[in-house]
Short mmCIF file of C-alpha atoms in Angstrom, two decimals:
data_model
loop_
_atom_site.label_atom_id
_atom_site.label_comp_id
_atom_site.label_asym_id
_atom_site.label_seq_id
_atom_site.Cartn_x
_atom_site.Cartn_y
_atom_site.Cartn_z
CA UNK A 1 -7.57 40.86 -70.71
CA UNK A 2 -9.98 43.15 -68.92
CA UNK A 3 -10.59 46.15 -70.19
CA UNK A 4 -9.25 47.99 -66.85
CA UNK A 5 -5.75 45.76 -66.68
CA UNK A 6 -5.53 46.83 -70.66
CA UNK A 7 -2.00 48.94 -70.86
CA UNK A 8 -3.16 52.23 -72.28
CA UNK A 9 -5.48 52.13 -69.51
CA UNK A 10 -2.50 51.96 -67.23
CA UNK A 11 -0.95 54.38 -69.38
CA UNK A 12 -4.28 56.70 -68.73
CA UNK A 13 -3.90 56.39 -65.32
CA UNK A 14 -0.35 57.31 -64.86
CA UNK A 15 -1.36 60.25 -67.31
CA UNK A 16 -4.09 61.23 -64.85
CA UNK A 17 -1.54 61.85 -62.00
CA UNK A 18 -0.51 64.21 -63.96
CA UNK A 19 -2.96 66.17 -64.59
CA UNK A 20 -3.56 68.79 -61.55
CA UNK A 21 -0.14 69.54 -62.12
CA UNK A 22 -0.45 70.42 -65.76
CA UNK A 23 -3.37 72.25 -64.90
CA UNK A 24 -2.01 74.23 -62.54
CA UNK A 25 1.09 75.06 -64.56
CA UNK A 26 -1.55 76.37 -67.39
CA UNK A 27 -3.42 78.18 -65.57
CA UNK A 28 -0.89 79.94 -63.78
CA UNK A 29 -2.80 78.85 -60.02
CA UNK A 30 -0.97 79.54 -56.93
CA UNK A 31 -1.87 76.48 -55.06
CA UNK A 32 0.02 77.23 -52.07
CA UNK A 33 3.15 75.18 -50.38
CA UNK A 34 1.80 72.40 -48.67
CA UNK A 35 -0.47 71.65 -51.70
CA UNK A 36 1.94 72.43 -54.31
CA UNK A 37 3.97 69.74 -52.54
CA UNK A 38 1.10 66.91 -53.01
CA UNK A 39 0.26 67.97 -56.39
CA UNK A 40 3.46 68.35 -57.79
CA UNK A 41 4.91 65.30 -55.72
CA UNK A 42 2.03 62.99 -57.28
CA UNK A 43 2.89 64.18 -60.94
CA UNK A 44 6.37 63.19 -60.16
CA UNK A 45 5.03 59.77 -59.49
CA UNK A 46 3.02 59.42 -62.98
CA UNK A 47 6.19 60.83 -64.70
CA UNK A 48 8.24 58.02 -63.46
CA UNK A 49 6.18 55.06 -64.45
CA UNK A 50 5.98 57.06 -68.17
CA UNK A 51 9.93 57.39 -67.68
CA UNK A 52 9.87 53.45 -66.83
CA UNK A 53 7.93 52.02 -69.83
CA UNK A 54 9.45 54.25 -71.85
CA UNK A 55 12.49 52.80 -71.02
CA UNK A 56 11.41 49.80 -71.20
CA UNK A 57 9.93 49.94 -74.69
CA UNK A 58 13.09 51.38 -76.01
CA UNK A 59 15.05 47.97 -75.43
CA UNK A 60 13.72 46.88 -78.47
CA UNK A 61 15.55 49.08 -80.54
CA UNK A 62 18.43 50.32 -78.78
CA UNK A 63 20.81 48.91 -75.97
CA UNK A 64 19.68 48.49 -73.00
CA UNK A 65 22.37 50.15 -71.21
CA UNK A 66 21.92 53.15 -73.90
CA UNK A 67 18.33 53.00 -72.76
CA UNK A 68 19.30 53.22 -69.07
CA UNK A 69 21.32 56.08 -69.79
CA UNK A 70 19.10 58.04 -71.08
CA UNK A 71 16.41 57.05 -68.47
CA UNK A 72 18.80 57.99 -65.73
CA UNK A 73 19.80 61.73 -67.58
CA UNK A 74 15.87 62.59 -67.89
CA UNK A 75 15.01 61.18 -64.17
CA UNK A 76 17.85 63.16 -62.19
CA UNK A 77 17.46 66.43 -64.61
CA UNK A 78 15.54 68.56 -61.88
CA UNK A 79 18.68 67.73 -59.85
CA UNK A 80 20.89 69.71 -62.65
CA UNK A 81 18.25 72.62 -62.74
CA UNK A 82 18.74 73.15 -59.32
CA UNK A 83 22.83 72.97 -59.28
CA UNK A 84 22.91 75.16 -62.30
CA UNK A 85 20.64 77.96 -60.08
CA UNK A 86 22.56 78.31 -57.89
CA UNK A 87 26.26 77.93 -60.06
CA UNK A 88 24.65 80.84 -62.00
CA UNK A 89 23.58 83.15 -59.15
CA UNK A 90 27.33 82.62 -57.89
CA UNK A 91 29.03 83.62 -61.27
CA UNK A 92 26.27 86.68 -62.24
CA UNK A 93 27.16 88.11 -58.46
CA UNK A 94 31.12 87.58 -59.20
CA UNK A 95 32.00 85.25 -56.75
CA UNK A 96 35.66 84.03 -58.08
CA UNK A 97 37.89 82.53 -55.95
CA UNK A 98 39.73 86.03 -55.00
CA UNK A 99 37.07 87.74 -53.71
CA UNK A 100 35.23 84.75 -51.88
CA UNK A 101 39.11 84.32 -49.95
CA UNK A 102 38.11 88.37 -48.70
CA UNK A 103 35.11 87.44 -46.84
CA UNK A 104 34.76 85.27 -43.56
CA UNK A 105 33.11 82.44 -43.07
CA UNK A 106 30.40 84.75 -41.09
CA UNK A 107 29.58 87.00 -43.40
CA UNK A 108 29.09 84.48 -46.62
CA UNK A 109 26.76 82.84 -43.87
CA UNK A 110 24.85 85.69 -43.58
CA UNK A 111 24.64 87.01 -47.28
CA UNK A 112 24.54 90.04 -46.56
CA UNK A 113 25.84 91.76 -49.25
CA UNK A 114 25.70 90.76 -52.92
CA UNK A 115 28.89 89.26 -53.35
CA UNK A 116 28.42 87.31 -49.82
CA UNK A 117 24.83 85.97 -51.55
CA UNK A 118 26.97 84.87 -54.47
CA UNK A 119 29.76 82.97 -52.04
CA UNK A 120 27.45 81.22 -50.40
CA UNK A 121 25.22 80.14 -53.32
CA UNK A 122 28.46 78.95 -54.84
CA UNK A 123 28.86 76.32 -51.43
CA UNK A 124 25.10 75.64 -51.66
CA UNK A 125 25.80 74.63 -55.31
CA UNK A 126 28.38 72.14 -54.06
CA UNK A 127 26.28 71.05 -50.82
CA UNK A 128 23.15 70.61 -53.51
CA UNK A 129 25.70 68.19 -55.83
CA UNK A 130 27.10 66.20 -52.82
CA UNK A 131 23.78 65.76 -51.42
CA UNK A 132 22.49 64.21 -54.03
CA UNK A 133 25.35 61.91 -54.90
CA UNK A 134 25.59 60.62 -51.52
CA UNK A 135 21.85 60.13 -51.39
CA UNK A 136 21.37 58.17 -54.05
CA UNK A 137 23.82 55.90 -52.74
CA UNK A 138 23.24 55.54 -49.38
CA UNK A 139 19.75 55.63 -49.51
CA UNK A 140 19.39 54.54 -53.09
CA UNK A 141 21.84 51.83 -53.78
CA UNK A 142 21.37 50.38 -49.99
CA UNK A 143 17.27 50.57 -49.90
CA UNK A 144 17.00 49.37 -53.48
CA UNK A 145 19.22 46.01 -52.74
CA UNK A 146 17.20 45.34 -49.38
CA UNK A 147 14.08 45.85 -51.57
CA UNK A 148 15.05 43.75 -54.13
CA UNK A 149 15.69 41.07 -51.19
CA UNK A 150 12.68 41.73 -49.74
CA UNK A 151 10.33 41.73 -52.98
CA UNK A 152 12.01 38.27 -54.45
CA UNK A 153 9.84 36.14 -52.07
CA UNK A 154 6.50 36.74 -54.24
CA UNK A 155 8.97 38.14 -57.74
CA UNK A 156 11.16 35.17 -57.86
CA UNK A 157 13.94 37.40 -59.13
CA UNK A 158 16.49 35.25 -60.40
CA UNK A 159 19.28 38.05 -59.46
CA UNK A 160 18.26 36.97 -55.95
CA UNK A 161 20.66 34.78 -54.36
CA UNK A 162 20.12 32.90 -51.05
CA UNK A 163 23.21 32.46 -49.07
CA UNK A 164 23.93 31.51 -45.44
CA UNK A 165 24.62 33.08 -42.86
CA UNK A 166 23.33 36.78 -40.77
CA UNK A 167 21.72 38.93 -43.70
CA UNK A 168 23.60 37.07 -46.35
CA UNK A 169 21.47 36.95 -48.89
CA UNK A 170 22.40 39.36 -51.94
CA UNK A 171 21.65 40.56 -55.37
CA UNK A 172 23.85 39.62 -57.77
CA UNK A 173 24.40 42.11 -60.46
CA UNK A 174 24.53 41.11 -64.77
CA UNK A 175 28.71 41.93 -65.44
CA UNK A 176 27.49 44.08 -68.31
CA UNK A 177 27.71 46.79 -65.64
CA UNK A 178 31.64 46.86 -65.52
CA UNK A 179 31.72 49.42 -68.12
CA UNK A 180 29.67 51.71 -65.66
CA UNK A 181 31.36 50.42 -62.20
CA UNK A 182 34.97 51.22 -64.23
CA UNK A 183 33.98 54.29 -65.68
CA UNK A 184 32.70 55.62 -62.27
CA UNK A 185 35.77 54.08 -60.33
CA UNK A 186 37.63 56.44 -62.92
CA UNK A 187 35.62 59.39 -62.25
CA UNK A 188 35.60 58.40 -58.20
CA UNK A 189 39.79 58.58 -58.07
CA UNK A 190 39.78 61.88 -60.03
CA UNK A 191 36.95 63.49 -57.34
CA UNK A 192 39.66 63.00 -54.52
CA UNK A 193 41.74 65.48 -56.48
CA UNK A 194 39.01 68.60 -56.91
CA UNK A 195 39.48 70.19 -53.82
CA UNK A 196 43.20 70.88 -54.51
CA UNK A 197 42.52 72.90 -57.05
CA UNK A 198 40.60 75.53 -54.86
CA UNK A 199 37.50 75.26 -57.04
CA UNK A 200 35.50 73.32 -60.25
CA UNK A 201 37.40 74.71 -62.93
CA UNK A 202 37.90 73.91 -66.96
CA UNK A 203 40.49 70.75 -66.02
CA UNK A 204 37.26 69.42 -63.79
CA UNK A 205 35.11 69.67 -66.86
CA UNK A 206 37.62 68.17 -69.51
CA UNK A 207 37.90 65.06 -67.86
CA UNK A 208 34.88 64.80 -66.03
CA UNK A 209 32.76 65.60 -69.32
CA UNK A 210 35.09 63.25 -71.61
CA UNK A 211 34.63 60.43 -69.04
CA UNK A 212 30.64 60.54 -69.72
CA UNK A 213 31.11 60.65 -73.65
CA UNK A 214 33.49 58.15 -73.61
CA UNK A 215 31.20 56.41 -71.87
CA UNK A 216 28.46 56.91 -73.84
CA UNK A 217 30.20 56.06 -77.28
CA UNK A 218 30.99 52.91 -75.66
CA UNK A 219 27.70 51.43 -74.60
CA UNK A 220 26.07 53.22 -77.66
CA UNK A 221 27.62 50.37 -79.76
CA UNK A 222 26.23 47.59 -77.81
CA UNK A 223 24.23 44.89 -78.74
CA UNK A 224 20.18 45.20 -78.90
CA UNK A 225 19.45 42.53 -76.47
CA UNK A 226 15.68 41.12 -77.89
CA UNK A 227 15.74 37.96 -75.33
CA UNK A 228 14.61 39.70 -72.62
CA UNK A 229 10.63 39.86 -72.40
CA UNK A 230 8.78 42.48 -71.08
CA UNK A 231 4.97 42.27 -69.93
CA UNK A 232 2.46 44.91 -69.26
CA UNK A 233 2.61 48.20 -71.24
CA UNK A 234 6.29 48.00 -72.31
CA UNK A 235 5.62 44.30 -74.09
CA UNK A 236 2.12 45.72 -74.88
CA UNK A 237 4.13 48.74 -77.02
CA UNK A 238 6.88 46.59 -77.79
CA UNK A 239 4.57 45.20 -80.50
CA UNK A 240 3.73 48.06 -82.08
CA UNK A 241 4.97 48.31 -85.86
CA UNK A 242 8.00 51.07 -86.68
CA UNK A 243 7.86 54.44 -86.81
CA UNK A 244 5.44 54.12 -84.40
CA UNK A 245 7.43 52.18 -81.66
CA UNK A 246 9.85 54.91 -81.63
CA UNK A 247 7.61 57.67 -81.81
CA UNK A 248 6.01 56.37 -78.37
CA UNK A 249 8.86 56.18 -76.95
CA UNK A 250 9.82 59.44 -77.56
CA UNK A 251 6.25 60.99 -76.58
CA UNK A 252 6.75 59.00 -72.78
CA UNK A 253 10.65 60.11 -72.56
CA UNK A 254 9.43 64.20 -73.70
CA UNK A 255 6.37 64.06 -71.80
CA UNK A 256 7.63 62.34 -68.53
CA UNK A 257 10.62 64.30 -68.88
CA UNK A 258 8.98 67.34 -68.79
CA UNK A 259 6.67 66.71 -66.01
CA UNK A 260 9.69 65.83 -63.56
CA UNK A 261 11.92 68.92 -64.58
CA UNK A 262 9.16 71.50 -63.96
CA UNK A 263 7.33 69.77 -60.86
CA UNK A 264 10.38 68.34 -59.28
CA UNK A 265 11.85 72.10 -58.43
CA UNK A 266 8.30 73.20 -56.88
CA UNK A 267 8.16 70.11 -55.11
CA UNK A 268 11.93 70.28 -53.40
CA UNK A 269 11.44 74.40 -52.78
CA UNK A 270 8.08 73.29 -51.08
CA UNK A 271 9.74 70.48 -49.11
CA UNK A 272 12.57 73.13 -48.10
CA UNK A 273 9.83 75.80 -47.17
CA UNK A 274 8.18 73.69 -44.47
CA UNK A 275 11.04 72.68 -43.03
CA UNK A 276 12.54 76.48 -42.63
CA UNK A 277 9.33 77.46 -41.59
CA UNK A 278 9.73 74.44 -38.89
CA UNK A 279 13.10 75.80 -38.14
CA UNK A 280 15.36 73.68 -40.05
CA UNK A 281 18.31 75.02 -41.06
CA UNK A 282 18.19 75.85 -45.04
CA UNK A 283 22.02 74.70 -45.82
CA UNK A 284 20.96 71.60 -44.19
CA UNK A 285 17.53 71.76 -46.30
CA UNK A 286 19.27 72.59 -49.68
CA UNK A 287 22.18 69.65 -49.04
CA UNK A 288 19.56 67.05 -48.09
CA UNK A 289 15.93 67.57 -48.41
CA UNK A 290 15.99 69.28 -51.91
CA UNK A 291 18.36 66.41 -53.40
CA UNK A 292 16.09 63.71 -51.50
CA UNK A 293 13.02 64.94 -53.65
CA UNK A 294 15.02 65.65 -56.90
CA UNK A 295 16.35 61.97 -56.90
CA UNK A 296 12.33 60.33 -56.22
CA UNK A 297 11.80 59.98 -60.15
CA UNK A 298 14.46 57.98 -60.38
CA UNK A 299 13.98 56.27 -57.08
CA UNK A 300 10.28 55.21 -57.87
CA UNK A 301 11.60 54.07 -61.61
CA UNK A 302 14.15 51.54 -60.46
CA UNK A 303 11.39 50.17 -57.24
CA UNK A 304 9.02 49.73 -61.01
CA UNK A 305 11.73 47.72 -62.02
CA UNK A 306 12.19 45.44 -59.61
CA UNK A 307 8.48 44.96 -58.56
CA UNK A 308 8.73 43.61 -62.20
CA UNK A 309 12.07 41.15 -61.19
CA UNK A 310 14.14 43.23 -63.19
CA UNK A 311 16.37 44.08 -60.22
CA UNK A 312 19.10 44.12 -63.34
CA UNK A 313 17.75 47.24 -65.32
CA UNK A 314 17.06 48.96 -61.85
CA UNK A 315 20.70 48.63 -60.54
CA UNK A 316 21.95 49.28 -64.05
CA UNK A 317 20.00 52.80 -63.97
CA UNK A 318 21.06 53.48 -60.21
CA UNK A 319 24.46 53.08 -61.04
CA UNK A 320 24.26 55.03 -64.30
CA UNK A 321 22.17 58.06 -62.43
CA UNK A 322 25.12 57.52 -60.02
CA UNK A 323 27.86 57.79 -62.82
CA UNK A 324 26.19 61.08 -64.74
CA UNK A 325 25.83 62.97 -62.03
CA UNK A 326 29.38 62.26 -60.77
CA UNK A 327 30.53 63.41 -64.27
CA UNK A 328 28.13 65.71 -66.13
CA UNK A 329 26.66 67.24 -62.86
CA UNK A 330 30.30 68.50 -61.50
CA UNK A 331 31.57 69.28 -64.86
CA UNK A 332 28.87 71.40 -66.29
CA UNK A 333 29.35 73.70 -62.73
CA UNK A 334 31.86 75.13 -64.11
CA UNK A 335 30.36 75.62 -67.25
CA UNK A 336 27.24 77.44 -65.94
CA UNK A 337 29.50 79.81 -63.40
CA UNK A 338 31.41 80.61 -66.28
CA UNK A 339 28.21 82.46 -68.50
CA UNK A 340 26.80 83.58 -66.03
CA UNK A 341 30.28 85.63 -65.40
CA UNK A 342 30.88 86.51 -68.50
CA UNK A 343 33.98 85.01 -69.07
CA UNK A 344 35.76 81.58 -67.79
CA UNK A 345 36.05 81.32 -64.13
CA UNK A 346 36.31 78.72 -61.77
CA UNK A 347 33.62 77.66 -59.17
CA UNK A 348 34.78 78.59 -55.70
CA UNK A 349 33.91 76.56 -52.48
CA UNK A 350 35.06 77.29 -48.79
CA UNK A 351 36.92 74.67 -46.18
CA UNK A 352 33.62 72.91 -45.52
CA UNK A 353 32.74 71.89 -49.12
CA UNK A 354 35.92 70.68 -49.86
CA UNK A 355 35.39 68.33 -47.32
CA UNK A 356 32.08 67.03 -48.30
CA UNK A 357 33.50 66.47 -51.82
CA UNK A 358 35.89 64.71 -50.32
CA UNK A 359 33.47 62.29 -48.20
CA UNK A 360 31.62 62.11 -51.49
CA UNK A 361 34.52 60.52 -53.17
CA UNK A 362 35.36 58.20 -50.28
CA UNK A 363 31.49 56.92 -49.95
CA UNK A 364 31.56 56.53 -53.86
CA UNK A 365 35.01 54.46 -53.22
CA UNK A 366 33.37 52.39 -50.48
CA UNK A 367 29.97 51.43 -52.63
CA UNK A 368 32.03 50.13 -55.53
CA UNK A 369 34.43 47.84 -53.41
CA UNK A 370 31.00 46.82 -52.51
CA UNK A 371 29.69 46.24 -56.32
CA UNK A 372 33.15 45.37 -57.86
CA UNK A 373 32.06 41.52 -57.12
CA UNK A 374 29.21 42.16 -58.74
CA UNK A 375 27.00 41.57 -56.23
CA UNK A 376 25.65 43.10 -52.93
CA UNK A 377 24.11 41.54 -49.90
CA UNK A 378 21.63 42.74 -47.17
CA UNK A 379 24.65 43.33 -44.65
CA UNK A 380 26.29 45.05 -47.01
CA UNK A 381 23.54 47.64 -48.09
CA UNK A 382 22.76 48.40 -44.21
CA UNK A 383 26.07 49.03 -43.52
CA UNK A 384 26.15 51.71 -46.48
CA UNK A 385 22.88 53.02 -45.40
CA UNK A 386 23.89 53.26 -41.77
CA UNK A 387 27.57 54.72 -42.30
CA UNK A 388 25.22 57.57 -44.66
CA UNK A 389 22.77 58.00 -42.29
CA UNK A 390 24.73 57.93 -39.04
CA UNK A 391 27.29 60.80 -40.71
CA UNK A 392 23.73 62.89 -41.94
CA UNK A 393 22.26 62.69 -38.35
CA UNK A 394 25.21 63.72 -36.40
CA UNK A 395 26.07 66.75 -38.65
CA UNK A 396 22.58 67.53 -38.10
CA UNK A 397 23.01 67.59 -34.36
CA UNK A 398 25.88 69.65 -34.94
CA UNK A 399 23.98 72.24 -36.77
CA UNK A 400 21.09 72.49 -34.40
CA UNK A 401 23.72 72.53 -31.38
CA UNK A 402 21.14 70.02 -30.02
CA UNK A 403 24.09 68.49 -27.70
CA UNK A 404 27.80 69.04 -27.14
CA UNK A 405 29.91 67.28 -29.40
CA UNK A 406 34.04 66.78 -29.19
CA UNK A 407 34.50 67.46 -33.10
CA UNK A 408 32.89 70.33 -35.84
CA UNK A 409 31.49 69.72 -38.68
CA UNK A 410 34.27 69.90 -40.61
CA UNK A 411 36.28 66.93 -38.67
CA UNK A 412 33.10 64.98 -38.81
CA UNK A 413 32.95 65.14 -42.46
CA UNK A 414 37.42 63.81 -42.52
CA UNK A 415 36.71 61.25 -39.73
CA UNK A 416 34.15 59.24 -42.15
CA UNK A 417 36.15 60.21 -45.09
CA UNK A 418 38.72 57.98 -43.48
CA UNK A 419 36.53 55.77 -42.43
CA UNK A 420 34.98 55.03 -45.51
CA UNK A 421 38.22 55.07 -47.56
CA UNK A 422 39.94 52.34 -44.79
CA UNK A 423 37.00 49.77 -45.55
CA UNK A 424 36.88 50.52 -49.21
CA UNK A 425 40.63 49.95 -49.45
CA UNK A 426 40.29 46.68 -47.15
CA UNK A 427 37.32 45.43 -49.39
CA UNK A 428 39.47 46.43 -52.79
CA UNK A 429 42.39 44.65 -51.27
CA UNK A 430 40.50 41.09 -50.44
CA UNK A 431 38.44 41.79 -53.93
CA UNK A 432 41.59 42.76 -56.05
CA UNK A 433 40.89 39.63 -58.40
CA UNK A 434 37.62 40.91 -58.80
CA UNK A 435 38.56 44.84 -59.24
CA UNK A 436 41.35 43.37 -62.32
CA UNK A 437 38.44 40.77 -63.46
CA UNK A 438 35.38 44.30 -63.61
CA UNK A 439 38.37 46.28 -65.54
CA UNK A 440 39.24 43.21 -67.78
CA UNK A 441 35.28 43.53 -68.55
CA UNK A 442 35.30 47.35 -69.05
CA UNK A 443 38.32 47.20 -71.37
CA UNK A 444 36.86 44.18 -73.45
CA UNK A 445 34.20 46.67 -74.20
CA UNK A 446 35.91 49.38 -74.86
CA UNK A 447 37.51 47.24 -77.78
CA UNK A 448 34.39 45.76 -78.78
CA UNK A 449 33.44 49.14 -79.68
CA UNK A 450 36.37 49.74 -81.66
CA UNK A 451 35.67 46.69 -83.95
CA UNK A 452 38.45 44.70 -82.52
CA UNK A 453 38.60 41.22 -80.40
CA UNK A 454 38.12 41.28 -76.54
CA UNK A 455 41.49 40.10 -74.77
CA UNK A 456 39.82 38.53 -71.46
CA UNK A 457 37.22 36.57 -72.57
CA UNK A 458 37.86 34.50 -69.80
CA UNK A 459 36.34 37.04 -67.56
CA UNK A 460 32.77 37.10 -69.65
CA UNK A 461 32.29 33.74 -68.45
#
């Protein structure tokens, strides 16, 4: 091994992206937005291959879908930052339900009083979450399995499967992921019902909250799987000797975690500054842009993780990131609003948020009719990235009034609701072996983890 391919040298390097941000952040510098942006935005980069091999190393010791989990919390944690700004400037200005119903539309628009600031960070709060759910399915899930498609030529990935027929070929995903795919199914079904409710309120949080713990208590109680091997610096620390095995993992998981919570913000605000400045609308900016740069750690972890053929791990923490922030990231809204009103109140949203929720839910749906064979091919991910894309591009026109259009923004947002929810059900329908086959999985174990005997071994097969 040459001294330059040697992993702390690797581990040096990463460390060195790092470093203009860190210095920066010391010394209190004002670099200025469009170099705030590259500085912070290449510190996010070193972060995530520290997130990765920390990951990575942790294997050894823990589950790997515990692992993941944690992985996916620390990677999408600048996303939370942001939601929780904005849930807290909506309950410290007092914007309950009541008194958001007294103002028009206009005038939350156009904050121009305190109370109309608060209303409309409360819908930004919302826009922020759906954003970045939708994102990192459409352009996460869908560009990751085309990647992984692409990449297998020179990886080999054995997840890789060639199949006949017009973009045919697909990943197939490990069934250990049922527990995820069921728990977020669960979570999915219960997001169709939030709107009703005229806000995010303590029920929300109850169930949303006790999904992820449930969750969590389950896959805690895995099985360390030590078959898999690693190569480069995660096999490299792999070998080290306990405590110290730990202890590195836990220096890459503080370290990276801290570099993408406090240069992830700068580098979405910056991202959302140039394009106001370039006349961009900022709810459009907040709902898309922001989330976009706030999901890149995790992003650039899972494209580690399959440039290593571990298309696996990277789906595993895709659909993880996917699952937390479909749980935790709604339910701790609430939360947030809450002390920062000074007693429990629910999170408000207007007409137009319910309705992204509810295209939210529906896209969600869609994607795991998709997965619930455990597998997704090339047509498949294009048609999730084009259905995201196509809805993001004509609400844009919309906004800009760039043409006339026969429906608002609002029936936009229902039409591919109904879109997305007719295909999922159609795909649920002709998979419905599979969906009781993926919940036969998830219950199995459920009861592992309860000490007692799967019922449907059949379906580990």
């Amino acid at each position: 091994m040459s001294r330059l391919s040697h992993p702390l040298v690797q581990v040096a390097g990463a460390l060195a992206l790092t470093a203009g941000w860190v210095a920066a952040v010391l010394t209190g510098t004002d670099l200025g937005t469009v170099p705030t942006v590259a500085v912070s935005g290449v510190a996010v980069l070193g972060a995530s291959f520290l997130l990765a091999w920390g990951a990575e190393t942790a294997e050894k010791d823990v589950p790997r879908a515990f692992a993941i989990a944690v992985l996916a919390v620390l990677a999408v944690a600048p996303e939370y930052a942001v939601d929780a700004l904005y849930a807290w400037s909506a309950g410290a200005g007092g914007a309950t339900t009541a008194a958001c119903e007294q103002l028009t539309p206009a005038t939350i628009e156009a904050g121009a009083t305190e109370l109309a600031r608060a209303c409309h960070d409360a819908n930004l709060a919302v826009a922020n979450m759906t954003g970045a759910n939708r994102i990192l399915i459409g352009v996460g899930w869908a560009g990751i399995a085309v990647f992984t498609v692409y990449r297998a030529a020179r990886t080999r990935d054995p997840a890789v499967r060639d199949r006949e027929g017009w973009l045919a070929d697909a990943v197939t995903l490990d069934r250990s992921i049922a527990t995820e795919v069921a728990f977020l199914f669960l979570a999915t079904l219960w997001a169709f019902f939030v709107p009703l409710g005229g806000g995010i309120d303590a029920l929300d949080t109850a169930l949303l909250v006790g999904l992820y713990v449930t969750y969590i208590l389950i896959i805690i109680r895995g099985d360390v799987d030590t078959e898999e091997e690693h190569v480069g610096v995660p096999q490299y620390f792999q070998s080290w000797s306990l405590p110290w095995r730990p202890m590195v993992v836990l220096a890459l998981f503080a370290y990276s975690g801290a570099m993408i919570f406090s240069a992830v913000e700068p580098f979405a605000h910056g991202l959302e500054q140039i394009g106001v400045n370039n006349g961009i609308p900022e709810f459009f900016m907040i709902q898309w842009i922001a989330p976009l740069a706030s999901e890149s750690p995790e992003l650039i972890v899972v494209v580690v993780l399959v440039n290593k053929a571990r298309s696996t791990a990277g789906f595993n923490a895709l659909i993880s990131s996917k699952l937390n922030q479909w749980t935790l990231l709604i339910g701790t809204l609430s939360v947030v609003f809450s002390l920062a009103y000074g007693q429990y109140g629910v999170l408000p949203f207007d007409q137009k948020q319910a309705a992204e929720i509810w295209i939210t839910a529906a896209q969600s749906y869609f994607a795991l009719a998709v997965l619930v064979d455990f597998e997704i091919s090339v047509r498949e991910a294009l048609t999730i990235f084009v259905l995201f894309i196509s809805q993001v591009a004509l609400e844009f026109v919309i906004i800009r009034d760039l043409f006339a259009m026969p429906v608002s923004s609002y029936e936009l947002l229902l039409a591919y609701t109904a879109a997305y929810g007719l295909i999922g059900t159609a795909l649920f329908a002709l998979r419905r072996e599979a969906l009781k086959r993926m919940l036969g999985l998830a219950a199995d174990a459920g009861r592992t983890a309860l000490g007692r005997e799967p019922v449907h071994p059949e379906f580990a097969d």
